[in-house]
CSV table of C-alpha atoms in Angstrom, one decimal:
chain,number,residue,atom,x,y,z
A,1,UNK,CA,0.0,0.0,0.0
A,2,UNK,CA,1.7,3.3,-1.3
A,3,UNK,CA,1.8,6.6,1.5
A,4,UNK,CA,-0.6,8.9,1.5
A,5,UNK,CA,0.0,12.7,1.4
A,6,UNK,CA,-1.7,14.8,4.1
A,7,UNK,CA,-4.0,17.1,2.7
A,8,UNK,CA,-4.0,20.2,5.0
A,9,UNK,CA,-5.9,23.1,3.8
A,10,UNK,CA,-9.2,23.5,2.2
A,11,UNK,CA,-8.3,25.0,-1.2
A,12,UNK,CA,-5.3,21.5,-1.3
A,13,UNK,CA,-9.2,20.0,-0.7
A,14,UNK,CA,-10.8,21.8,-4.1
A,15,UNK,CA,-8.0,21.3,-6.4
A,16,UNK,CA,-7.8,17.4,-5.1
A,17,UNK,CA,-11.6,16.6,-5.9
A,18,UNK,CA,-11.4,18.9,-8.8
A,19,UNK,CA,-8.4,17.2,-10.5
A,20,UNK,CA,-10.6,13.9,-9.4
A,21,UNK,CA,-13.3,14.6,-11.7
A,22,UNK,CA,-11.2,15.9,-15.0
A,23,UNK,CA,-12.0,12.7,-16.5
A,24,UNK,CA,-14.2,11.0,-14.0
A,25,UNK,CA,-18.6,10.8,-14.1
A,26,UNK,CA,-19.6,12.0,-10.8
A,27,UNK,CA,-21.8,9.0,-8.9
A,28,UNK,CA,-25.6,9.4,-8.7
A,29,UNK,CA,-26.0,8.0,-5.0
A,30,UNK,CA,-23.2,6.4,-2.8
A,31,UNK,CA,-22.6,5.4,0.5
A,32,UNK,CA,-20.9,3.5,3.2
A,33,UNK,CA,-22.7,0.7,4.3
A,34,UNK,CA,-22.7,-2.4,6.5
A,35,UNK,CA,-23.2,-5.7,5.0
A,36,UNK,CA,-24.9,-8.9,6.1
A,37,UNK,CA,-22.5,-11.7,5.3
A,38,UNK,CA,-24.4,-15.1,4.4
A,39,UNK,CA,-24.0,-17.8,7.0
A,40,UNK,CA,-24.1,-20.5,4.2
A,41,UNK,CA,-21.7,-18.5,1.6
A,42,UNK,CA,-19.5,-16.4,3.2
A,43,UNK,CA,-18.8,-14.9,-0.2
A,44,UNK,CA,-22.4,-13.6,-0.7
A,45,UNK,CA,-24.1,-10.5,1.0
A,46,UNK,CA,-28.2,-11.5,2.2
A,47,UNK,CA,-28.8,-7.0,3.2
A,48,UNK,CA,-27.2,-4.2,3.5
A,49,UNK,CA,-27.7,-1.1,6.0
A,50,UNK,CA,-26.6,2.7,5.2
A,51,UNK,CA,-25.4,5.1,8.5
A,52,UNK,CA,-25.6,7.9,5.8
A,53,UNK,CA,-26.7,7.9,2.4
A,54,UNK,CA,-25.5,10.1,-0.4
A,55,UNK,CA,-27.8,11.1,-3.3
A,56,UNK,CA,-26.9,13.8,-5.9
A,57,UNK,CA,-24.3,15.2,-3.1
A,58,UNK,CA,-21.3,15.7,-1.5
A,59,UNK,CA,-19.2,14.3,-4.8
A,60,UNK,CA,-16.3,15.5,-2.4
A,61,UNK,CA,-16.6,12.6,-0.4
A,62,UNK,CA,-16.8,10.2,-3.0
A,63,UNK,CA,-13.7,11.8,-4.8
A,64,UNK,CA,-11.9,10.9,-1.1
A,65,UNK,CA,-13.7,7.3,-0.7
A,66,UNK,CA,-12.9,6.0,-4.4
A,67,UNK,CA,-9.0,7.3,-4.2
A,68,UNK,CA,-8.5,5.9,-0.9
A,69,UNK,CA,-10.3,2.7,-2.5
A,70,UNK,CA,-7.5,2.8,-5.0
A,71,UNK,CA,-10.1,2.8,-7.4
A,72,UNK,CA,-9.2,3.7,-11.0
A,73,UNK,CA,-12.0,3.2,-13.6
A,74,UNK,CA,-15.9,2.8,-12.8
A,75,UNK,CA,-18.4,0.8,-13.8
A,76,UNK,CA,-22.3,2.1,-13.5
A,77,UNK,CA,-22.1,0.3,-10.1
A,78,UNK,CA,-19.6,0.1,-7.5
A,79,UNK,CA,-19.3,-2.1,-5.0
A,80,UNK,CA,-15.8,-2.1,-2.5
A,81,UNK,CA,-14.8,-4.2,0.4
A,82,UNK,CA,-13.8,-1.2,2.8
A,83,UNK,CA,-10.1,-2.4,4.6
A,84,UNK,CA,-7.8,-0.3,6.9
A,85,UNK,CA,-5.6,1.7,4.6
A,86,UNK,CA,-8.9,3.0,3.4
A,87,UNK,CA,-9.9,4.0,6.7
A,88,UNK,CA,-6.9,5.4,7.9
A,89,UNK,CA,-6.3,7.2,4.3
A,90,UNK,CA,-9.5,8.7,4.0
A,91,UNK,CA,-8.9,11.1,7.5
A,92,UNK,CA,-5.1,11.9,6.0
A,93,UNK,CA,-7.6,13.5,3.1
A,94,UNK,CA,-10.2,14.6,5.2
A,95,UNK,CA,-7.2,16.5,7.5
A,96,UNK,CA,-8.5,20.2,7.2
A,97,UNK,CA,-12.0,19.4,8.0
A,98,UNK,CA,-11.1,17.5,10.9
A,99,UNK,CA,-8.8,19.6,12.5
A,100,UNK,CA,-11.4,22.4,12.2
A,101,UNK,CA,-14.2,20.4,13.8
A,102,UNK,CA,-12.1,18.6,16.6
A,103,UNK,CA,-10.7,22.7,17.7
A,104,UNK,CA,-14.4,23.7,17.7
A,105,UNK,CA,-14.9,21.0,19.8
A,106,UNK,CA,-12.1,21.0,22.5
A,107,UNK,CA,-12.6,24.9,22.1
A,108,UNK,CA,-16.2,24.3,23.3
A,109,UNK,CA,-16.6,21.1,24.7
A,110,UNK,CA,-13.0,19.9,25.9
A,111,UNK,CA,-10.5,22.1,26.8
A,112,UNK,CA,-7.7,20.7,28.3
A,113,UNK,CA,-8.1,17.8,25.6
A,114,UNK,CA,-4.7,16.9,23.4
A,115,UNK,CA,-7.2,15.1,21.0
A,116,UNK,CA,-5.8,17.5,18.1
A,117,UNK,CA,-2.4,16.6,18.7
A,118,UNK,CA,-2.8,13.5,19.1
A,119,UNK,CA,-5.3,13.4,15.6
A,120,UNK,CA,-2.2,15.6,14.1
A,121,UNK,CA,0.5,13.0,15.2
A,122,UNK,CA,-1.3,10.0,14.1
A,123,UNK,CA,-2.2,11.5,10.5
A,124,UNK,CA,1.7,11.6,10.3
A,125,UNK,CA,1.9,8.0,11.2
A,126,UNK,CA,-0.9,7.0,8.8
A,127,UNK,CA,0.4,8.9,6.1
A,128,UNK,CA,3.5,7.0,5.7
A,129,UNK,CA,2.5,3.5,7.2
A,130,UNK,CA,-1.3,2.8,6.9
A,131,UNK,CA,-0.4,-0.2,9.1
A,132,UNK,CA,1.1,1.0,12.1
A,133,UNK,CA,-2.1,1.3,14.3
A,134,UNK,CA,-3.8,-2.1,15.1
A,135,UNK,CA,-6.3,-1.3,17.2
A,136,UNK,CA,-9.5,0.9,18.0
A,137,UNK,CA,-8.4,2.0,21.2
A,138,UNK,CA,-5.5,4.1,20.3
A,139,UNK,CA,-7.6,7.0,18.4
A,140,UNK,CA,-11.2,8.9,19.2
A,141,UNK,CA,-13.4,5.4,20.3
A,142,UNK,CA,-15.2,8.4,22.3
A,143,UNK,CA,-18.7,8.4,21.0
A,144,UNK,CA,-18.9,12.3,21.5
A,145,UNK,CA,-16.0,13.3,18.8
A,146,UNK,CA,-17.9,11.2,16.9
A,147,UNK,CA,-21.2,12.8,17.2
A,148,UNK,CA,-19.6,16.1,17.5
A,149,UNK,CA,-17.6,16.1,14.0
A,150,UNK,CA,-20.8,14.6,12.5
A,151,UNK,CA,-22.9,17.7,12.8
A,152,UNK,CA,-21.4,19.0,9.8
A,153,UNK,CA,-20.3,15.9,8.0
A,154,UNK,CA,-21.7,13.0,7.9
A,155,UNK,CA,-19.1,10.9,5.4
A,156,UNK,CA,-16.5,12.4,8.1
A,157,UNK,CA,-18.6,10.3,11.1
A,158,UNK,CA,-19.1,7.5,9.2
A,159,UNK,CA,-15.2,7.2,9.0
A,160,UNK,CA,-14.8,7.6,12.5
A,161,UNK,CA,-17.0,4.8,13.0
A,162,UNK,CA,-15.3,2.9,10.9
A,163,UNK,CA,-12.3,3.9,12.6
A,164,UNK,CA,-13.9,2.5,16.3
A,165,UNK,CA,-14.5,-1.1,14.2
A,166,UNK,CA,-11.0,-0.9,12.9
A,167,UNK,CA,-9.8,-4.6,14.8
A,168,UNK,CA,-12.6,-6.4,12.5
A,169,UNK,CA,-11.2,-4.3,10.1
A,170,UNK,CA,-8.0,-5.6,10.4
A,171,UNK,CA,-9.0,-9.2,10.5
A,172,UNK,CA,-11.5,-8.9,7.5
A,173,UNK,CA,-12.8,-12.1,8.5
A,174,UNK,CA,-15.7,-11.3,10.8
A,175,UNK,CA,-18.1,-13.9,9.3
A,176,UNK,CA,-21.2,-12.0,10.2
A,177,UNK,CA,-20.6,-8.2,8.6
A,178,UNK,CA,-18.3,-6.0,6.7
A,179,UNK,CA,-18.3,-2.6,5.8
A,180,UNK,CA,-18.3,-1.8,2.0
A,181,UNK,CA,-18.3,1.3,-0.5
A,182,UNK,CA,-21.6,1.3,-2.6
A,183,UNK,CA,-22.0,3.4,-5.2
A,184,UNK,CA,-23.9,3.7,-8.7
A,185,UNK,CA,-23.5,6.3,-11.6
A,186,UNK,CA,-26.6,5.8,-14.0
A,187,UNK,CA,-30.0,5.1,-12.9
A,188,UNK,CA,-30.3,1.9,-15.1
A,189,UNK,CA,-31.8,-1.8,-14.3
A,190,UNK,CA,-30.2,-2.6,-10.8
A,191,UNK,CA,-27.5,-5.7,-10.7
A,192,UNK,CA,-26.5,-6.1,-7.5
A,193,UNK,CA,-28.5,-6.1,-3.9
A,194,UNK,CA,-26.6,-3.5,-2.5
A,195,UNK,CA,-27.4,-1.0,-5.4
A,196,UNK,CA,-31.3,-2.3,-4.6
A,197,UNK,CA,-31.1,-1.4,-1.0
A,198,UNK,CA,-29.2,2.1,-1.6
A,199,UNK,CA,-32.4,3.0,-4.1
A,200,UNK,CA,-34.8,1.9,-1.5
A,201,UNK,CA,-33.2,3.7,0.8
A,202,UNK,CA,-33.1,6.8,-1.3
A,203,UNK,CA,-36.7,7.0,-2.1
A,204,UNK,CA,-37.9,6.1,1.7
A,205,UNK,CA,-35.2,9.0,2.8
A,206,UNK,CA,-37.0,11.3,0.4
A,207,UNK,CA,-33.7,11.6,-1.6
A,208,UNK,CA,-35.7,10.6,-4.6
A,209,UNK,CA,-39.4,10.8,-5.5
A,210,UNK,CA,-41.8,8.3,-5.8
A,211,UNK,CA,-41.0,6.6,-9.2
A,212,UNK,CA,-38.9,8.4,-10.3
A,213,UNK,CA,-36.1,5.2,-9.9
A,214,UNK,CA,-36.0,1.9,-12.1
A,215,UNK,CA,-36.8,-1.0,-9.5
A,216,UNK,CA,-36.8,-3.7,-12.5
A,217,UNK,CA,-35.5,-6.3,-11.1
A,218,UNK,CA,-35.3,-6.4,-7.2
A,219,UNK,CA,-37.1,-8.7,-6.6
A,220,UNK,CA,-34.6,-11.4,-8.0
A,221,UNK,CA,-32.1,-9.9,-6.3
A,222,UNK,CA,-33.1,-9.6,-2.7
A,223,UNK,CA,-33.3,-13.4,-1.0
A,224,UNK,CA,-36.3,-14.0,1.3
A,225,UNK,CA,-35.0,-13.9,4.8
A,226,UNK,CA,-36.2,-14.4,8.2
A,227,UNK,CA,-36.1,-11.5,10.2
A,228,UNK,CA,-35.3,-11.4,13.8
A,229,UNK,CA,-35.2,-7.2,14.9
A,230,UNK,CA,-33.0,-5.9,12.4
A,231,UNK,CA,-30.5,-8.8,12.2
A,232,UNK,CA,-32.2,-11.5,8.7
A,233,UNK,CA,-31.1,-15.2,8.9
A,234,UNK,CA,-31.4,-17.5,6.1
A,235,UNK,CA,-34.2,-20.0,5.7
A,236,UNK,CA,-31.4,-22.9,5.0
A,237,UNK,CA,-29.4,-22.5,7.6
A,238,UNK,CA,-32.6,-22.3,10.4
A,239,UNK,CA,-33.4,-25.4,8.6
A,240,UNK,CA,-29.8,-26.8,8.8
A,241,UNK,CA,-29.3,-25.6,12.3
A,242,UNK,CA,-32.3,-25.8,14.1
A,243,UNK,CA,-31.8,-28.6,16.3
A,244,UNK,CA,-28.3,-27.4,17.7
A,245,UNK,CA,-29.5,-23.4,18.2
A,246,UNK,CA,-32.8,-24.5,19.9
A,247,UNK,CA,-30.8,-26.8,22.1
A,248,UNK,CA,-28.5,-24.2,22.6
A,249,UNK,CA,-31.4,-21.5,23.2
A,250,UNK,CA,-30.1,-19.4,20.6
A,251,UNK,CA,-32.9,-19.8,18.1
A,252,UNK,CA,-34.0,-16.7,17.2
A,253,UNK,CA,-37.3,-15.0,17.6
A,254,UNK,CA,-38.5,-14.6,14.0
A,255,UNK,CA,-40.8,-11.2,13.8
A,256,UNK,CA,-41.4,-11.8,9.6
A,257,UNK,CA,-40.4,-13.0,6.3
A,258,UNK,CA,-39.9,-11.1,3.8
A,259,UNK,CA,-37.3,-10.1,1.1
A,260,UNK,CA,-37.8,-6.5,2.1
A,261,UNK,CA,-37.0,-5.4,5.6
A,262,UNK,CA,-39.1,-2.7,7.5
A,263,UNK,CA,-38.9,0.5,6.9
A,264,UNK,CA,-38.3,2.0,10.5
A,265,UNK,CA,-35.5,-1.0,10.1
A,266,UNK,CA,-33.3,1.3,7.7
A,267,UNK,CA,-34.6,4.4,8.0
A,268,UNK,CA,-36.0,7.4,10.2
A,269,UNK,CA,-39.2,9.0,9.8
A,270,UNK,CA,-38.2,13.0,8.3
A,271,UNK,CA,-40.6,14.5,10.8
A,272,UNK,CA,-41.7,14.2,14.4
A,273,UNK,CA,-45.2,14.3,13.7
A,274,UNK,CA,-45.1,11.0,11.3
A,275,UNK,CA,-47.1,8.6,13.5
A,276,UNK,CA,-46.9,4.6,12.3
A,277,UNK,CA,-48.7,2.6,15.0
A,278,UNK,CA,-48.0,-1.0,13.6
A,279,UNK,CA,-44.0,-1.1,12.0
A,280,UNK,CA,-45.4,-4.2,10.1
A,281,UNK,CA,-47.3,-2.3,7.9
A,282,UNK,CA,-44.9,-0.5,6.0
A,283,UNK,CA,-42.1,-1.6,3.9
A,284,UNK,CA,-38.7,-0.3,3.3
A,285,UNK,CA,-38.7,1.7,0.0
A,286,UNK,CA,-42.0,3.4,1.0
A,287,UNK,CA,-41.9,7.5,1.9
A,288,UNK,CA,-44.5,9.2,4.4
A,289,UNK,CA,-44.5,12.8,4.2
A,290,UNK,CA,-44.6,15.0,7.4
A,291,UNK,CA,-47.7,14.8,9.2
A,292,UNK,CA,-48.7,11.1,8.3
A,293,UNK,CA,-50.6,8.9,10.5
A,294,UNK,CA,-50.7,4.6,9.9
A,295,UNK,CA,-53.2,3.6,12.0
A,296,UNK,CA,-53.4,-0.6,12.8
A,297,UNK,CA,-55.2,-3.3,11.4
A,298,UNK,CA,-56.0,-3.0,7.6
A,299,UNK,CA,-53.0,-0.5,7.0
A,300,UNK,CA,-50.1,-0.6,4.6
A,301,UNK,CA,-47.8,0.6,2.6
A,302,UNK,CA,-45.7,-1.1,0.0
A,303,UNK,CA,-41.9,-0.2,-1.5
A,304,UNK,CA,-42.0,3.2,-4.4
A,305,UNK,CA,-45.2,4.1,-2.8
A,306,UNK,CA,-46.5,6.5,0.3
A,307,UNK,CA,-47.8,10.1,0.9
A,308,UNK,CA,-46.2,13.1,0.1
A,309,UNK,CA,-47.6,15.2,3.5
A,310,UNK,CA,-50.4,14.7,6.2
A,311,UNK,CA,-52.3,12.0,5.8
A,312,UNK,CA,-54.4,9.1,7.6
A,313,UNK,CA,-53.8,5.8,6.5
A,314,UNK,CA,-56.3,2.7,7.8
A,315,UNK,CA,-56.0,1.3,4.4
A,316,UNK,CA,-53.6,-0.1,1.8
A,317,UNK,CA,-51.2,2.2,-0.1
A,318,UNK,CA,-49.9,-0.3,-3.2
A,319,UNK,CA,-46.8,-0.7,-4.9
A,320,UNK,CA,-45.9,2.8,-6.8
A,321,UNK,CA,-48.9,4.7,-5.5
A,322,UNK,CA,-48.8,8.4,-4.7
A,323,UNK,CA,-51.1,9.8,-2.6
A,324,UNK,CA,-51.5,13.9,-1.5
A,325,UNK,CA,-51.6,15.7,1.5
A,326,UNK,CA,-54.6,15.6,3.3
A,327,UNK,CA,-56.1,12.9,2.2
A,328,UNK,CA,-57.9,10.4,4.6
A,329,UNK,CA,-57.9,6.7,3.5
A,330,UNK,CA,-60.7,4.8,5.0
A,331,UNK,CA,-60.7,1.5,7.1
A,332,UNK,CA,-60.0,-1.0,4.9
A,333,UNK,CA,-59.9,0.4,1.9
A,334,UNK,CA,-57.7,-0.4,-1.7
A,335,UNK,CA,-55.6,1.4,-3.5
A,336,UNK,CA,-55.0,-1.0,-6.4
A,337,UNK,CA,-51.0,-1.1,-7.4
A,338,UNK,CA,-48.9,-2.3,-10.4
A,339,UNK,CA,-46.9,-5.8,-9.0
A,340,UNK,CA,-50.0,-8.1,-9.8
A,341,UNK,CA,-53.6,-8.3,-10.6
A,342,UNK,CA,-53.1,-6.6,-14.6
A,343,UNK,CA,-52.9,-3.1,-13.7
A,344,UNK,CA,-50.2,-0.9,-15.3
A,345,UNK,CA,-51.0,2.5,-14.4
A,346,UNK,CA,-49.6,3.6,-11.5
A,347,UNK,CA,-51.8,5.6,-9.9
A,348,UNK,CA,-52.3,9.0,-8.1
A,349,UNK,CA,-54.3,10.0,-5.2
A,350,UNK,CA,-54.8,14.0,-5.3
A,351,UNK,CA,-55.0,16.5,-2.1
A,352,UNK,CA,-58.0,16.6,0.4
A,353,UNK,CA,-59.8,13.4,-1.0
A,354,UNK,CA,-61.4,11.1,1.0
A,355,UNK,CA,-62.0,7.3,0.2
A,356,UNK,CA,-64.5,5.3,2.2
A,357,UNK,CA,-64.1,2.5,4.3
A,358,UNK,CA,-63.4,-1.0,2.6
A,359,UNK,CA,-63.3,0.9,-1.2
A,360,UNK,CA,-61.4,0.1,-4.1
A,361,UNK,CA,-60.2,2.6,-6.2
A,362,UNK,CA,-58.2,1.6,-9.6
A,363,UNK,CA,-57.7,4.5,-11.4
A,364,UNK,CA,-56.1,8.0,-9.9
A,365,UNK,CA,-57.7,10.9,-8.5
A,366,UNK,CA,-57.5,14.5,-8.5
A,367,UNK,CA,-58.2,16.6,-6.2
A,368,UNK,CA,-60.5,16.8,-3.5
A,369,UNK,CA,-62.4,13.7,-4.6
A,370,UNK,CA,-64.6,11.1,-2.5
A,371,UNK,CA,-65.2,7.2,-3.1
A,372,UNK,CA,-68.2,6.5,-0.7
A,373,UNK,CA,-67.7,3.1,1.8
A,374,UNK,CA,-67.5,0.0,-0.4
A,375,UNK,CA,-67.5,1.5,-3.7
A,376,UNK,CA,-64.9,0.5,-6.2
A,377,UNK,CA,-63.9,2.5,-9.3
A,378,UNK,CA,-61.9,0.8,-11.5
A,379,UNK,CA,-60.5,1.4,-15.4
A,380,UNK,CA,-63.4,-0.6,-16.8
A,381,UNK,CA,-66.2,0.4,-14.9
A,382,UNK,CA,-69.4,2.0,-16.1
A,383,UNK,CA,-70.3,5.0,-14.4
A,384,UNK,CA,-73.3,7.3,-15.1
A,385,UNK,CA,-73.3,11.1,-14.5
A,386,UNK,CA,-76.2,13.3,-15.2
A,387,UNK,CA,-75.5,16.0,-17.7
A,388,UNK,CA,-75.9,18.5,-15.1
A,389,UNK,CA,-73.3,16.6,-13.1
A,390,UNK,CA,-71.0,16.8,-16.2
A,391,UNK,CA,-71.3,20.3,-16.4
A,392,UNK,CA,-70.0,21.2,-13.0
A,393,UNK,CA,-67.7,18.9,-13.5
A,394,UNK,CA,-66.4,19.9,-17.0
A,395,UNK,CA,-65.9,23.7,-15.0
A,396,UNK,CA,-63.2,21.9,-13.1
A,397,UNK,CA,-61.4,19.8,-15.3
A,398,UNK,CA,-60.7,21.6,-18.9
A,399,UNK,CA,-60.3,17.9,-20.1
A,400,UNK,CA,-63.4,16.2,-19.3
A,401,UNK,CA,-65.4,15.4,-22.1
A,402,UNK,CA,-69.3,15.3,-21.8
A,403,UNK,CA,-70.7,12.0,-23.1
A,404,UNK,CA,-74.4,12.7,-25.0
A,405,UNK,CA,-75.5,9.3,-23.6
A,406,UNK,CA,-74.3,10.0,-19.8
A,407,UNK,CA,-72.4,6.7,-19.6
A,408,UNK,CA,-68.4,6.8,-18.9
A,409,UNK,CA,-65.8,4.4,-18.3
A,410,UNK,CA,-63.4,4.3,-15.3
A,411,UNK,CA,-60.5,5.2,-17.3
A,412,UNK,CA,-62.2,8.4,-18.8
A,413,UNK,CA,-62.8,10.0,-15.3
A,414,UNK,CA,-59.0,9.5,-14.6
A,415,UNK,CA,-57.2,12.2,-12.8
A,416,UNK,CA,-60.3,14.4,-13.0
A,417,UNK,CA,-60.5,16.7,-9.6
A,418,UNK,CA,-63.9,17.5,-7.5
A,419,UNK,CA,-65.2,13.8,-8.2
A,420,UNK,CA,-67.7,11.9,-5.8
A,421,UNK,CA,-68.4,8.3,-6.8
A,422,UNK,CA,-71.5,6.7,-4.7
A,423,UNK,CA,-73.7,3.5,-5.2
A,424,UNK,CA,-77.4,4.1,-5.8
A,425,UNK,CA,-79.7,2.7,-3.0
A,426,UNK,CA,-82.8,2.1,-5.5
A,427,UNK,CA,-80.7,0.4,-8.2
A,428,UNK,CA,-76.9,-0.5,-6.8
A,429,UNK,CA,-75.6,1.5,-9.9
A,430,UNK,CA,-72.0,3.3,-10.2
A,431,UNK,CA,-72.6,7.0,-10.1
A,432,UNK,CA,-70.7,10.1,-10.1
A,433,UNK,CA,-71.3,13.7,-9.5
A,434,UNK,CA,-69.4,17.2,-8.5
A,435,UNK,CA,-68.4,16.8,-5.0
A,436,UNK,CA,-69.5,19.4,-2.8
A,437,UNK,CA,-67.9,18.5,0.3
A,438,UNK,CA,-64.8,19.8,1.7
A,439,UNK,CA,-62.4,17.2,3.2
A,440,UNK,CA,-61.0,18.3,6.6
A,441,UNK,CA,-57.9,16.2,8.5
A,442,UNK,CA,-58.1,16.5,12.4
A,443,UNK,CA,-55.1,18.9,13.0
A,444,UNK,CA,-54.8,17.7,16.0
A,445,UNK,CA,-53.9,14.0,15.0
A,446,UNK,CA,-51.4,15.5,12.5
């Protein structure tokens, strides 16, 4: 492993990321993650979990992370086993930033600390012999350094942290976990499960919108794993093992399975008012907007779909649906998704709508629009609305088209705003009309 020169100001910091990129793409997302190693193939990676995710930022840190990687070229994705020179490398880079956060913190926190010199010293060391520290003990294993230098940079914390695992490290033959560097350049079909995760975790994070990443594919690449808290076992190796770990009283207490984990397993929620009262119910690649409720029972929430703001959810939010602020989804009831069951449409829920308990709705919806309890509206149904009806409506929506015979199909009434579908009590037929009724969340449950 060849030294490393100390980078110690800021502006040796610009020119070194800015030479990086002369002929290099700059990544879409990366990270620093820690990976699941496979108790059957300790070769092969079952999840991956990311401290900090990067997405459309900081390129800075991922001009440090691939050097220190000794990374030359790049394909669309990246995937690195993370050893010690790259560790100890990456703070001889990071030096100016450092040395600025650890004097605001002995300044304010620790003053008669000789942390600097001791970081100053050691960057000496590491720069000519990535080697010559062995241990986690020797360098900043206090928690606080940690948490204090990660106000202002995360990718800076996350090498600290690396730096307090720095014995497994060492070894690199923990056969539970490693640490690797993930990263991908082009948003194109995903190949590996780390890249899967990292998008999952970019859309629940809110790095990325609701489909606006290509998921074709996951579901290949993720294995379905028993889940015990946030640690997944293999299905095999229960099966291989389960005699010995139950008579050993290490068998362990298996909350799901699932190829996705939870989402409150990878990520947290953006906002303190985002309630979800059953962590069950909502999978990891889903966002919730501030303000969002998930009440129990009937409630979920499936990966590249959520709300965008306050919302109250007793019903099912499927694969790549969208729904608005405001809106109040009913005990029970369907949004219809795109994984099975023919439909290809993903579909949009608009602001302020409100749809009835145990109702199905298959096609999207504008704004402020009501599906009455048990009434389904999908792409082929029939739906009749009066001419008069048509006419309000037609005031609210420049592309509704009147029909001379009153009789519409699902798909025609698609996105429309101010729409209130309702059975008939005489004759059980689908109707529609303007909706007059304003759609209100409880601001005090939000």
């Amino acid at each position: 492993m060849h030294s490393t020169k100390i980078i110690k100001t800021k502006e040796e910091f610009k020119k070194f990321v800015d030479d990086f990129y002369q002929n290099r793409n700059k990544p879409k997302c990366f990270g620093v993650c820690r990976a699941n190693i496979s108790r059957i193939n300790k070769n092969e990676v079952i999840s991956v979990n990311f401290p900090h995710l990067n997405f459309d930022a900081n390129i800075g840190s991922f001009a440090v992370f691939a050097s220190v990687a000794d990374i030359e070229s790049f394909e669309n994705e990246l995937i690195v086993d993370i050893n010690a020179p790259f560790v100890f490398r990456a703070l001889c880079i990071f030096y100016p930033f450092i040395v600025e956060e650890l004097s605001n913190y002995v300044s304010k926190c620790d003053k008669t600390s000789q942390v600097l010199e001791q970081f100053k010293n050691l960057c000496e060391k590491f720069s000519v012999d990535p080697y010559s520290i062995k241990t986690a003990d020797v360098l900043f294993t206090n928690s606080t350094i940690c948490q204090y230098i990660g106000k202002k940079h995360k990718n800076i914390q996350v090498v600290f942290e690396l730096l307090r695992h720095i014995s497994d490290i060492y070894k690199g033959e923990n056969e539970f976990y490693k640490f690797q560097l993930v990263a991908f350049f082009n948003d194109e079909k995903t190949q590996s499960l780390q890249i899967a995760y990292a998008k999952l975790h970019a859309l629940s994070a809110g790095y990325a919108p609701l489909r606006s990443l290509n998921l074709d594919g996951i579901f290949g690449l993720l294995p379905n794993l028993a889940w015990s808290g946030n640690k997944p076992y293999e299905l095999q190796y229960l099966r291989d093992n389960e005699v010995t770990l139950k008579m050993e009283d290490e068998f362990p207490n298996i909350d799901f399975i699932d190829k996705f984990p939870r989402y409150l397993m990878q990520v947290l929620p953006q906002a303190d008012n985002i309630r979800i009262l059953d962590t069950s119910k909502t999978r990891f690649g889903a966002f919730l907007g501030a303000g969002y409720t998930q009440m129990p029972g009937a409630s979920y929430v499936n990966f590249n779909s959520g709300a965008l703001g306050a919302c109250m959810n007793e019903g099912r939010i499927s694969s790549s649906v969208v729904v608005g602020e405001g809106t109040d989804i009913g005990g029970g009831a369907s949004i219809l998704g795109v994984l099975s069951g023919g439909n290809t449409t993903p579909i949009s829920i608009g602001k302020n709508c409100l749809l009835g308990a145990n109702s199905v709705t298959g096609i999207s919806l504008g704004d402020a629009c009501i599906v009455d309890a048990g009434v389904s509206i999908l792409s082929g149904s029939i739906v009749k609305i009066c001419k008069e009806e048509a006419q309000k409506i037609a005031k609210v929506n420049n592309n509704f088209q009147i029909q001379d015979n009153e009789l519409y199909k699902g798909y025609m009434l698609s996105g429309l705003n101010g729409m209130h579908f309702r059975i008939t009590s005489q004759d059980s037929k689908l109707i529609a009309f303007r909706s007059s009724k304003e759609i209100t969340l409880n601001k005090d449950l939000h």
